[in-house]
CSV table of C-alpha atoms in Angstrom, one decimal:
chain,number,residue,atom,x,y,z
A,18,UNK,CA,0.0,0.0,-0.1
A,19,UNK,CA,1.1,3.4,-0.9
A,20,UNK,CA,0.7,5.3,2.1
A,21,UNK,CA,1.7,8.8,1.0
A,22,UNK,CA,-0.7,8.8,-1.7
A,23,UNK,CA,-3.5,7.4,0.7
A,24,UNK,CA,-2.5,10.7,3.2
A,25,UNK,CA,-2.7,12.8,0.2
A,26,UNK,CA,-6.4,11.4,-0.6
A,27,UNK,CA,-7.6,11.8,3.1
A,28,UNK,CA,-6.1,15.4,2.8
A,29,UNK,CA,-8.1,15.9,-0.5
A,30,UNK,CA,-11.3,14.2,0.0
A,31,UNK,CA,-11.6,14.4,4.0
A,32,UNK,CA,-9.9,17.6,5.1
A,33,UNK,CA,-10.5,19.9,3.0
A,34,UNK,CA,-14.1,19.3,1.9
A,35,UNK,CA,-14.7,19.5,5.3
A,36,UNK,CA,-13.6,23.6,5.6
A,37,UNK,CA,-10.5,23.1,6.6
A,38,UNK,CA,-8.4,26.1,5.5
A,39,UNK,CA,-5.4,26.6,7.6
A,40,UNK,CA,-2.3,25.8,5.5
A,41,UNK,CA,-0.3,24.8,8.8
A,42,UNK,CA,-3.1,22.2,9.7
A,43,UNK,CA,-3.1,20.7,6.0
A,44,UNK,CA,0.3,20.8,6.1
A,45,UNK,CA,0.6,18.5,9.1
A,46,UNK,CA,-2.1,16.3,7.9
A,47,UNK,CA,-0.1,15.9,4.8
A,48,UNK,CA,3.3,14.9,6.8
A,49,UNK,CA,2.1,13.0,9.7
A,50,UNK,CA,2.3,9.2,8.8
A,51,UNK,CA,-0.7,8.1,10.5
A,52,UNK,CA,-0.2,4.5,10.1
A,53,UNK,CA,2.9,4.6,12.3
A,54,UNK,CA,0.6,5.8,15.3
A,55,UNK,CA,-1.6,2.6,14.7
A,56,UNK,CA,-1.5,-1.3,16.2
A,57,UNK,CA,0.3,-2.8,13.5
A,58,UNK,CA,-2.7,-4.6,12.5
A,59,UNK,CA,-4.9,-1.6,11.8
A,60,UNK,CA,-2.2,0.1,9.4
A,61,UNK,CA,-3.8,-1.2,6.5
A,62,UNK,CA,-7.1,1.3,7.5
A,63,UNK,CA,-5.0,4.3,8.6
A,64,UNK,CA,-6.6,6.6,6.2
A,65,UNK,CA,-10.1,5.6,6.7
A,66,UNK,CA,-12.7,8.6,7.1
A,67,UNK,CA,-13.9,7.1,10.7
A,68,UNK,CA,-12.6,6.5,14.1
A,69,UNK,CA,-10.1,3.6,14.5
A,70,UNK,CA,-10.7,1.2,17.4
A,71,UNK,CA,-7.1,0.6,18.8
A,72,UNK,CA,-7.9,-1.2,22.1
A,73,UNK,CA,-8.8,-0.7,25.7
A,74,UNK,CA,-11.7,0.9,24.6
A,75,UNK,CA,-9.6,3.4,22.9
A,76,UNK,CA,-10.0,5.1,19.2
A,77,UNK,CA,-7.8,6.9,17.1
A,78,UNK,CA,-9.9,10.1,16.3
A,79,UNK,CA,-11.7,10.6,13.0
A,80,UNK,CA,-9.1,12.7,10.5
A,81,UNK,CA,-11.4,15.3,9.6
A,82,UNK,CA,-12.3,16.0,13.4
A,83,UNK,CA,-8.7,16.6,14.7
A,84,UNK,CA,-8.0,18.8,11.7
A,85,UNK,CA,-11.0,20.9,12.4
A,86,UNK,CA,-10.4,20.8,16.1
A,87,UNK,CA,-6.7,22.2,15.7
A,88,UNK,CA,-8.3,24.7,13.0
A,89,UNK,CA,-10.5,26.2,15.7
A,90,UNK,CA,-8.0,26.1,18.2
A,91,UNK,CA,-5.7,28.8,15.9
A,92,UNK,CA,-2.1,27.1,17.2
A,93,UNK,CA,0.9,29.3,17.0
A,94,UNK,CA,4.3,28.1,16.9
A,95,UNK,CA,4.8,29.5,19.9
A,96,UNK,CA,2.4,27.9,21.8
A,97,UNK,CA,2.6,24.8,24.3
A,98,UNK,CA,0.0,22.6,23.9
A,99,UNK,CA,-1.7,19.6,25.9
A,100,UNK,CA,-3.3,16.9,24.7
A,101,UNK,CA,-5.5,14.9,26.9
A,102,UNK,CA,-5.8,10.9,25.8
A,103,UNK,CA,-2.9,10.4,23.7
A,104,UNK,CA,-3.7,6.9,22.8
A,105,UNK,CA,-0.9,6.1,20.2
A,106,UNK,CA,-0.2,9.7,19.4
A,107,UNK,CA,-1.4,10.8,16.1
A,108,UNK,CA,-3.3,13.9,17.4
A,109,UNK,CA,-0.5,14.3,19.6
A,110,UNK,CA,2.0,14.5,16.2
A,111,UNK,CA,-0.2,16.7,14.5
A,112,UNK,CA,-0.1,19.1,17.0
A,113,UNK,CA,3.6,18.9,17.6
A,114,UNK,CA,4.0,20.0,13.5
A,115,UNK,CA,2.5,23.2,14.6
A,116,UNK,CA,2.8,24.3,18.1
A,117,UNK,CA,6.5,24.7,19.6
A,118,UNK,CA,5.8,21.8,22.3
A,119,UNK,CA,3.0,19.4,23.2
A,120,UNK,CA,2.5,17.3,26.3
A,121,UNK,CA,0.9,14.5,25.5
A,122,UNK,CA,-1.2,12.9,28.7
A,123,UNK,CA,-1.9,8.8,28.6
A,124,UNK,CA,-3.0,6.7,31.2
A,125,UNK,CA,-2.5,3.2,29.0
A,126,UNK,CA,1.3,2.2,29.6
A,127,UNK,CA,1.7,0.2,26.7
A,128,UNK,CA,0.1,3.1,24.5
A,129,UNK,CA,2.1,5.5,25.9
A,130,UNK,CA,5.1,3.5,25.2
A,131,UNK,CA,4.0,2.8,21.6
A,132,UNK,CA,3.6,6.4,21.1
A,133,UNK,CA,7.4,7.3,22.1
A,134,UNK,CA,8.3,4.9,19.9
A,135,UNK,CA,6.6,6.5,16.7
A,136,UNK,CA,8.0,9.7,17.8
A,137,UNK,CA,11.6,9.1,18.0
A,138,UNK,CA,11.2,6.9,14.3
A,139,UNK,CA,10.1,10.0,12.9
A,140,UNK,CA,12.1,12.6,14.8
A,141,UNK,CA,9.1,14.5,16.7
A,142,UNK,CA,11.4,15.8,19.5
A,143,UNK,CA,9.0,18.6,20.8
A,144,UNK,CA,6.1,15.9,22.2
A,145,UNK,CA,6.6,14.8,25.9
A,146,UNK,CA,4.5,11.7,26.9
A,147,UNK,CA,3.4,12.0,30.4
A,148,UNK,CA,1.6,8.4,32.0
A,149,UNK,CA,-0.9,9.8,34.2
A,150,UNK,CA,-4.8,10.0,34.8
A,151,UNK,CA,-6.4,11.6,32.0
A,152,UNK,CA,-9.0,13.7,34.3
A,153,UNK,CA,-6.0,15.4,36.1
A,154,UNK,CA,-4.4,16.9,33.0
A,155,UNK,CA,-0.8,17.7,33.9
A,156,UNK,CA,-0.7,20.6,36.2
A,157,UNK,CA,3.1,20.7,36.7
A,158,UNK,CA,3.5,22.3,33.2
A,159,UNK,CA,0.8,24.2,33.6
A,160,UNK,CA,-0.9,27.0,31.9
A,161,UNK,CA,-1.0,25.7,28.7
A,162,UNK,CA,-2.1,28.0,25.1
A,163,UNK,CA,-4.2,25.0,23.8
A,164,UNK,CA,-5.6,22.1,25.4
A,165,UNK,CA,-7.1,19.3,23.3
A,166,UNK,CA,-9.5,16.2,24.0
A,167,UNK,CA,-8.3,13.3,21.7
A,168,UNK,CA,-11.7,11.8,22.3
A,169,UNK,CA,-15.2,12.7,23.6
A,170,UNK,CA,-16.1,13.9,26.8
A,171,UNK,CA,-19.5,14.1,28.7
A,172,UNK,CA,-18.1,17.1,30.5
A,173,UNK,CA,-14.8,19.4,30.8
A,174,UNK,CA,-13.1,18.6,34.1
A,175,UNK,CA,-12.7,22.1,36.0
A,176,UNK,CA,-9.2,20.7,37.4
A,177,UNK,CA,-8.4,20.8,33.0
A,178,UNK,CA,-10.3,24.3,32.7
A,179,UNK,CA,-8.1,25.7,35.6
A,180,UNK,CA,-4.9,24.4,33.4
A,181,UNK,CA,-5.8,27.1,30.5
A,182,UNK,CA,-3.5,30.0,30.2
A,183,UNK,CA,-4.9,33.2,29.5
A,184,UNK,CA,-5.7,34.0,26.0
A,185,UNK,CA,-5.5,30.2,25.9
A,186,UNK,CA,-8.0,28.0,24.4
A,187,UNK,CA,-9.2,24.2,25.0
A,188,UNK,CA,-11.1,22.2,22.0
A,189,UNK,CA,-13.3,18.7,23.0
A,190,UNK,CA,-15.9,17.3,21.8
A,191,UNK,CA,-18.7,17.0,24.0
A,192,UNK,CA,-21.5,14.6,24.0
A,193,UNK,CA,-23.8,15.2,26.8
A,194,UNK,CA,-25.9,12.6,27.6
A,195,UNK,CA,-29.1,11.6,25.0
A,196,UNK,CA,-27.6,14.7,22.8
A,197,UNK,CA,-25.5,14.7,19.9
A,198,UNK,CA,-21.9,15.6,20.1
A,199,UNK,CA,-20.6,19.0,19.3
A,200,UNK,CA,-17.0,20.4,19.4
A,201,UNK,CA,-16.8,23.2,22.0
A,202,UNK,CA,-14.3,26.1,22.2
A,203,UNK,CA,-13.3,27.2,25.4
A,204,UNK,CA,-11.5,30.6,26.0
A,205,UNK,CA,-10.2,32.0,28.9
A,206,UNK,CA,-10.1,36.2,28.7
A,207,UNK,CA,-9.4,38.3,31.9
A,208,UNK,CA,-9.5,35.4,33.9
A,209,UNK,CA,-13.1,34.2,33.0
A,210,UNK,CA,-13.5,30.9,30.8
A,211,UNK,CA,-16.2,31.2,28.2
A,212,UNK,CA,-17.1,28.9,25.7
A,213,UNK,CA,-19.1,28.6,22.5
A,214,UNK,CA,-20.0,25.5,20.0
A,215,UNK,CA,-18.5,25.0,16.8
A,216,UNK,CA,-19.9,21.9,14.9
A,217,UNK,CA,-21.3,18.4,15.3
A,218,UNK,CA,-19.0,15.9,16.0
A,219,UNK,CA,-20.3,11.9,17.4
A,220,UNK,CA,-17.0,10.8,18.0
A,221,UNK,CA,-16.6,8.0,21.0
A,222,UNK,CA,-16.0,8.8,24.4
A,223,UNK,CA,-12.7,8.8,26.1
A,224,UNK,CA,-13.0,5.8,28.9
A,225,UNK,CA,-13.3,7.2,32.1
A,226,UNK,CA,-15.1,10.7,30.6
A,227,UNK,CA,-18.7,8.9,29.7
A,228,UNK,CA,-21.9,10.3,31.0
A,229,UNK,CA,-22.6,9.1,34.6
A,230,UNK,CA,-25.3,6.5,34.9
A,231,UNK,CA,-28.5,8.4,36.0
A,232,UNK,CA,-31.2,6.3,38.3
A,233,UNK,CA,-34.7,5.7,37.1
A,234,UNK,CA,-37.2,5.2,40.2
């Protein structure tokens, strides 16, 4: 399989056709070899237009969605970014092609090791993989100019919102119970966090971020 041709076709047919016009985001999508950031058995479907299951209830986010989240984040080359739920590292790799530094938090030891190995293989040396609780973010390096969740959440934890810098942006696909998922942009201005909804996106939940079960009496 010619991955380079498949990658170019992904950009032309999935990314550009879905309102992604930022040249830095498009260049990152053209560069990063998605197949290297997947389990070996999934590499043949690396460029399909869907979320790819990678084990342990996790998914590699649909390329169009991560591209639109990145574009909405307006990442600058001086930004420090935090990725929640790095998985095998594809989203973190994309963001690293635009931001100055990326901190990628991952709770699964095998996935974090695989992501680190892939980053080394392609010489992406501005990504730091940290093993830890996804819901806690990584306050040690906070605040961040950009925070992106690599999977849907029922709500954004207050502790992670606290890690957004002044003028910073947080992007997450929020799927409240029984509702359609929506990409939401949170911004901190004058110390206050506000948010607005951007587009519909029904990607799978990050494990641990599903809606709490409600009891019916």
